[in-house]
Amino acid sequence: MALTNAELKMLKSLRTGRGSAERRLFLAEGVRLLEESIRFRVRPQAVYVATNRLGERGVALAQRLKRARIEVTTVPSTQMDAVCDTEASQGILAVFNRPDTSLEQLGRTPPRTVLICDGISDPGNLGTLLRSALAFGFTLIALCGETAEAYAPKVVRSSAGAIFGLSIATVTTTQMIDWMHGHGYKLMAADQRGEPLATVAATIRRTQHLALAVGSEARGLSPEIARAAAHRIRVAHDSTVESLNAAVAGSILMKECYDLCHTKSS
Amino acid sequence: MALTNAELKMLKSLRTGRGSAERRLFLAEGVRLLEESIRFRVRPQAVYVATNRLGERGVALAQRLKRARIEVTTVPSTQMDAVCDTEASQGILAVFNRPDTSLEQLGRTPPRTVLICDGISDPGNLGTLLRSALAFGFTLIALCGETAEAYAPKVVRSSAGAIFGLSIATVTTTQMIDWMHGHGYKLMAADQRGEPLATVAATIRRTQHLALAVGSEARGLSPEIARAAAHRIRVAHDSTVESLNAAVAGSILMKECYDLCHTKSS
């Protein structure tokens, strides 16, 4: 049951951010990611397996998907390898609808904490930030500027499945700033020359709607976000190193906000 | 002034962890990394430049190195590309002696905080952990188990130069446990089923010699480290996600230890 050339071409096109954006679909590869999609109750459009590549856990997963009446197509392992982004494919791959979120939709129930990726260009960093965002309750993610494509395979993989549990909006910086303004968000922007987060702890605790922006790995914040920020905050650390990895810095700031929002004020 | 085939082969061999370990040398590519090496006063053995690739900052760097009487060899850009690990080389590359540290050397002045990488197999994660370690005062790093090679190009790059400021020892798990025991270290091991770090805050504040172990991305802690740990600690987060990225989790725990060791007890 080999795929036709047209089907193969369509699947391969989803490996690029552009192809994924144009077709409103994205790929997720491997057993763990698909197990996570089930946990988040996100239903794939189609699943492909290379039977001889499936381990025990992969076979069980394929059966579970079939029982849920999801179409599982068996393909030759050469075709699986041609589509997969990872070097050692686990023999299972799924196509999902892209659940891109619009800010209009979000206006109805604006979440307490929002993460703005203001030019995170490395897909691994973006995926890692998504994983941390879900862990620390930042359930809405806005991607602005030169940020990597949300649903590129490397982002999906680095998110370790968190991408299935988040609302992700790709927007212009101006749209995002207007939206935050309209919904009463207080914007904190990560900046290594800013004040330590601890100095604005009381403000964070009191804030009903908090947005945290993390800037580009190479260039930092965009001028628009820097200007719109109520406070520029940094992770306190030794001056021996200039800065932290962007995903680490963003994760630490989200963690500190999470702790402040979840503990009683002292 | 093209390199001979033998020289080219030698440089290429340093791109692999094994080649680097055998020759006791490592590569660092690009302007920022070499600027960092100067800041940490680490002198390269040799520097290679492809003049037509150098930007303004690269030219200034090459002149600065020459003034410091470091040999700077001009090579054709094709040879530079053949050696460089990055896709877009900045036209400058240096070879350094590997400053591998032995535990015997460290016994003389055991640092207050030590990071143990207990099977961190992804070079990007290892480099990111090194960068955070230096930022949070974990100046000694022990690499155990299946941890990636410390001086592989991707580790050096992800460390953003922090690798020049750290003592790094590649040791067996048993050697590390014996060494910690002999020097009175208290071992805390990252474990998502452990207790939140806050519950052992008082212990961390009091501890004179603290070691933090971070386990493998896929398998977690090794049985030896898990058994040797005084406490297993975790980053508190929503149960929506199973775990954080290993470099993020390790960085957050180091940050929390850093804060505890640098603030007065409440």
Short mmCIF file of N, CA and C in Angstrom, two decimals, chain A residues 75-155:
data_model
loop_
_atom_site.label_atom_id
_atom_site.label_comp_id
_atom_site.label_asym_id
_atom_site.label_seq_id
_atom_site.Cartn_x
_atom_site.Cartn_y
_atom_site.Cartn_z
N VAL A 75 2.67 1.99 5.22
CA VAL A 75 3.50 2.42 4.09
C VAL A 75 4.86 1.72 4.16
N PRO A 76 5.56 1.60 3.03
CA PRO A 76 6.91 1.00 3.08
C PRO A 76 7.85 1.88 3.90
N SER A 77 8.84 1.26 4.55
CA SER A 77 9.72 2.03 5.43
C SER A 77 10.53 3.07 4.64
N THR A 78 10.80 2.82 3.36
CA THR A 78 11.53 3.82 2.56
C THR A 78 10.71 5.11 2.45
N GLN A 79 9.40 4.96 2.28
CA GLN A 79 8.54 6.15 2.20
C GLN A 79 8.48 6.86 3.55
N MET A 80 8.39 6.06 4.63
CA MET A 80 8.39 6.64 5.97
C MET A 80 9.65 7.50 6.17
N ASP A 81 10.81 6.93 5.79
CA ASP A 81 12.07 7.66 5.97
C ASP A 81 12.10 8.94 5.14
N ALA A 82 11.49 8.90 3.95
CA ALA A 82 11.50 10.08 3.08
C ALA A 82 10.70 11.22 3.69
N VAL A 83 9.69 10.90 4.48
CA VAL A 83 8.84 11.94 5.06
C VAL A 83 9.38 12.40 6.42
N CYS A 84 9.95 11.45 7.18
CA CYS A 84 10.33 11.78 8.56
C CYS A 84 11.50 12.74 8.62
N ASP A 85 11.46 13.60 9.62
CA ASP A 85 12.48 14.60 9.84
C ASP A 85 13.61 14.04 10.71
N THR A 86 13.29 13.05 11.52
CA THR A 86 14.29 12.47 12.42
C THR A 86 15.08 11.39 11.70
N GLU A 87 16.30 11.17 12.18
CA GLU A 87 17.15 10.19 11.51
C GLU A 87 16.68 8.76 11.77
N ALA A 88 16.34 8.47 13.01
CA ALA A 88 15.89 7.12 13.32
C ALA A 88 14.39 7.14 13.57
N SER A 89 13.62 6.95 12.50
CA SER A 89 12.17 7.00 12.63
C SER A 89 11.66 5.82 13.46
N GLN A 90 10.61 6.07 14.24
CA GLN A 90 10.03 4.99 15.04
C GLN A 90 8.89 4.31 14.30
N GLY A 91 8.74 4.64 12.99
CA GLY A 91 7.76 3.95 12.16
C GLY A 91 6.34 4.43 12.32
N ILE A 92 6.13 5.59 12.94
CA ILE A 92 4.77 6.12 13.03
C ILE A 92 4.78 7.64 12.90
N LEU A 93 3.78 8.14 12.20
CA LEU A 93 3.75 9.54 11.77
C LEU A 93 2.29 9.93 11.63
N ALA A 94 1.93 11.14 12.04
CA ALA A 94 0.54 11.56 11.89
C ALA A 94 0.45 12.97 11.35
N VAL A 95 -0.66 13.25 10.68
CA VAL A 95 -0.95 14.59 10.16
C VAL A 95 -2.10 15.17 10.97
N PHE A 96 -1.92 16.40 11.44
CA PHE A 96 -2.94 17.08 12.25
C PHE A 96 -3.36 18.38 11.58
N ASN A 97 -4.60 18.77 11.80
CA ASN A 97 -5.01 20.13 11.44
C ASN A 97 -4.27 21.12 12.32
N ARG A 98 -3.83 22.24 11.73
CA ARG A 98 -3.20 23.29 12.54
C ARG A 98 -4.28 24.06 13.28
N PRO A 99 -4.22 24.07 14.59
CA PRO A 99 -5.24 24.78 15.34
C PRO A 99 -4.85 26.24 15.57
N ASP A 100 -4.36 26.92 14.54
CA ASP A 100 -3.93 28.32 14.74
C ASP A 100 -5.06 29.11 15.39
N THR A 101 -4.67 29.92 16.34
CA THR A 101 -5.63 30.67 17.13
C THR A 101 -5.62 32.13 16.65
N SER A 102 -6.77 32.76 16.61
CA SER A 102 -6.79 34.19 16.31
C SER A 102 -6.99 34.95 17.60
N LEU A 103 -6.50 36.18 17.64
CA LEU A 103 -6.65 36.98 18.86
C LEU A 103 -8.12 37.28 19.13
N GLU A 104 -8.94 37.36 18.07
CA GLU A 104 -10.38 37.59 18.27
C GLU A 104 -10.97 36.46 19.12
N GLN A 105 -10.64 35.23 18.73
CA GLN A 105 -11.14 34.08 19.50
C GLN A 105 -10.75 34.19 20.97
N LEU A 106 -9.50 34.65 21.19
CA LEU A 106 -8.98 34.66 22.55
C LEU A 106 -9.56 35.79 23.38
N GLY A 107 -10.09 36.80 22.70
CA GLY A 107 -10.64 37.94 23.42
C GLY A 107 -11.76 37.53 24.36
N ARG A 108 -12.46 36.45 24.02
CA ARG A 108 -13.59 36.04 24.87
C ARG A 108 -13.13 35.60 26.25
N THR A 109 -12.04 34.86 26.30
CA THR A 109 -11.55 34.38 27.61
C THR A 109 -10.04 34.62 27.71
N PRO A 110 -9.63 35.86 27.84
CA PRO A 110 -8.18 36.13 27.89
C PRO A 110 -7.54 35.45 29.10
N PRO A 111 -6.53 34.61 28.89
CA PRO A 111 -5.92 33.89 30.00
C PRO A 111 -5.10 34.82 30.91
N ARG A 112 -4.85 34.36 32.12
CA ARG A 112 -4.11 35.22 33.06
C ARG A 112 -2.70 35.50 32.58
N THR A 113 -2.03 34.48 32.05
CA THR A 113 -0.63 34.68 31.64
C THR A 113 -0.43 34.28 30.18
N VAL A 114 0.30 35.10 29.47
CA VAL A 114 0.53 34.95 28.03
C VAL A 114 2.03 35.06 27.77
N LEU A 115 2.55 34.22 26.88
CA LEU A 115 3.96 34.33 26.48
C LEU A 115 4.05 34.90 25.07
N ILE A 116 4.90 35.90 24.90
CA ILE A 116 5.14 36.47 23.57
C ILE A 116 6.55 36.09 23.12
N CYS A 117 6.63 35.36 22.02
CA CYS A 117 7.94 35.03 21.45
C CYS A 117 8.24 36.10 20.41
N ASP A 118 9.13 37.01 20.76
CA ASP A 118 9.40 38.21 19.97
C ASP A 118 10.67 38.02 19.15
N GLY A 119 10.63 37.04 18.23
CA GLY A 119 11.79 36.82 17.37
C GLY A 119 12.65 35.63 17.78
N ILE A 120 12.03 34.59 18.37
CA ILE A 120 12.77 33.36 18.72
C ILE A 120 12.98 32.57 17.43
N SER A 121 14.20 32.62 16.88
CA SER A 121 14.38 32.08 15.53
C SER A 121 14.79 30.61 15.51
N ASP A 122 15.29 30.09 16.62
CA ASP A 122 15.74 28.71 16.65
C ASP A 122 14.57 27.78 16.98
N PRO A 123 14.24 26.84 16.09
CA PRO A 123 13.09 25.97 16.34
C PRO A 123 13.19 25.17 17.64
N GLY A 124 14.41 24.76 17.99
CA GLY A 124 14.60 24.02 19.24
C GLY A 124 14.28 24.89 20.45
N ASN A 125 14.73 26.13 20.42
CA ASN A 125 14.41 27.07 21.51
C ASN A 125 12.91 27.32 21.59
N LEU A 126 12.26 27.49 20.43
CA LEU A 126 10.82 27.76 20.44
C LEU A 126 10.07 26.56 21.04
N GLY A 127 10.42 25.35 20.59
CA GLY A 127 9.75 24.16 21.13
C GLY A 127 9.95 24.03 22.63
N THR A 128 11.18 24.30 23.09
CA THR A 128 11.48 24.22 24.52
C THR A 128 10.67 25.24 25.31
N LEU A 129 10.54 26.46 24.76
CA LEU A 129 9.72 27.48 25.42
C LEU A 129 8.25 27.05 25.50
N LEU A 130 7.75 26.40 24.45
CA LEU A 130 6.36 25.94 24.46
C LEU A 130 6.16 24.90 25.57
N ARG A 131 7.13 23.99 25.68
CA ARG A 131 7.06 22.96 26.72
C ARG A 131 7.02 23.58 28.10
N SER A 132 7.90 24.57 28.34
CA SER A 132 7.92 25.24 29.65
C SER A 132 6.66 26.07 29.86
N ALA A 133 6.18 26.71 28.78
CA ALA A 133 4.99 27.57 28.89
C ALA A 133 3.81 26.76 29.43
N LEU A 134 3.59 25.59 28.86
CA LEU A 134 2.47 24.78 29.33
C LEU A 134 2.68 24.34 30.78
N ALA A 135 3.93 24.02 31.11
CA ALA A 135 4.24 23.59 32.48
C ALA A 135 3.96 24.70 33.50
N PHE A 136 4.15 25.97 33.08
CA PHE A 136 4.00 27.07 34.02
C PHE A 136 2.74 27.91 33.76
N GLY A 137 1.79 27.31 33.07
CA GLY A 137 0.47 27.93 32.95
C GLY A 137 0.35 29.08 31.96
N PHE A 138 1.34 29.24 31.09
CA PHE A 138 1.24 30.25 30.03
C PHE A 138 0.59 29.55 28.83
N THR A 139 -0.76 29.53 28.83
CA THR A 139 -1.45 28.67 27.86
C THR A 139 -1.69 29.35 26.52
N LEU A 140 -1.48 30.66 26.46
CA LEU A 140 -1.56 31.35 25.17
C LEU A 140 -0.18 31.82 24.76
N ILE A 141 0.19 31.51 23.52
CA ILE A 141 1.50 31.90 22.99
C ILE A 141 1.28 32.78 21.78
N ALA A 142 1.89 33.94 21.76
CA ALA A 142 1.85 34.79 20.56
C ALA A 142 3.23 34.77 19.91
N LEU A 143 3.25 34.48 18.62
CA LEU A 143 4.52 34.47 17.89
C LEU A 143 4.58 35.71 17.02
N CYS A 144 5.60 36.56 17.27
CA CYS A 144 5.75 37.82 16.53
C CYS A 144 7.12 37.86 15.87
N GLY A 145 7.28 38.83 14.99
CA GLY A 145 8.58 39.13 14.38
C GLY A 145 9.15 37.93 13.66
N GLU A 146 10.46 37.72 13.83
CA GLU A 146 11.15 36.66 13.08
C GLU A 146 11.11 35.32 13.80
N THR A 147 10.09 35.09 14.59
CA THR A 147 9.99 33.81 15.30
C THR A 147 9.81 32.66 14.32
N ALA A 148 10.39 31.50 14.64
CA ALA A 148 10.28 30.31 13.80
C ALA A 148 8.81 29.91 13.63
N GLU A 149 8.52 29.15 12.59
CA GLU A 149 7.16 28.64 12.35
C GLU A 149 6.75 27.71 13.49
N ALA A 150 5.56 27.92 14.04
CA ALA A 150 5.13 27.16 15.21
C ALA A 150 5.08 25.65 14.96
N TYR A 151 4.66 25.26 13.76
CA TYR A 151 4.37 23.84 13.56
C TYR A 151 5.40 23.11 12.70
N ALA A 152 6.62 23.68 12.63
CA ALA A 152 7.71 22.97 11.94
C ALA A 152 8.05 21.72 12.76
N PRO A 153 8.47 20.62 12.10
CA PRO A 153 8.71 19.36 12.82
C PRO A 153 9.62 19.49 14.04
N LYS A 154 10.69 20.31 13.93
CA LYS A 154 11.62 20.41 15.06
C LYS A 154 10.96 21.12 16.26
N VAL A 155 10.08 22.07 15.98
CA VAL A 155 9.37 22.76 17.07
C VAL A 155 8.42 21.77 17.76
#
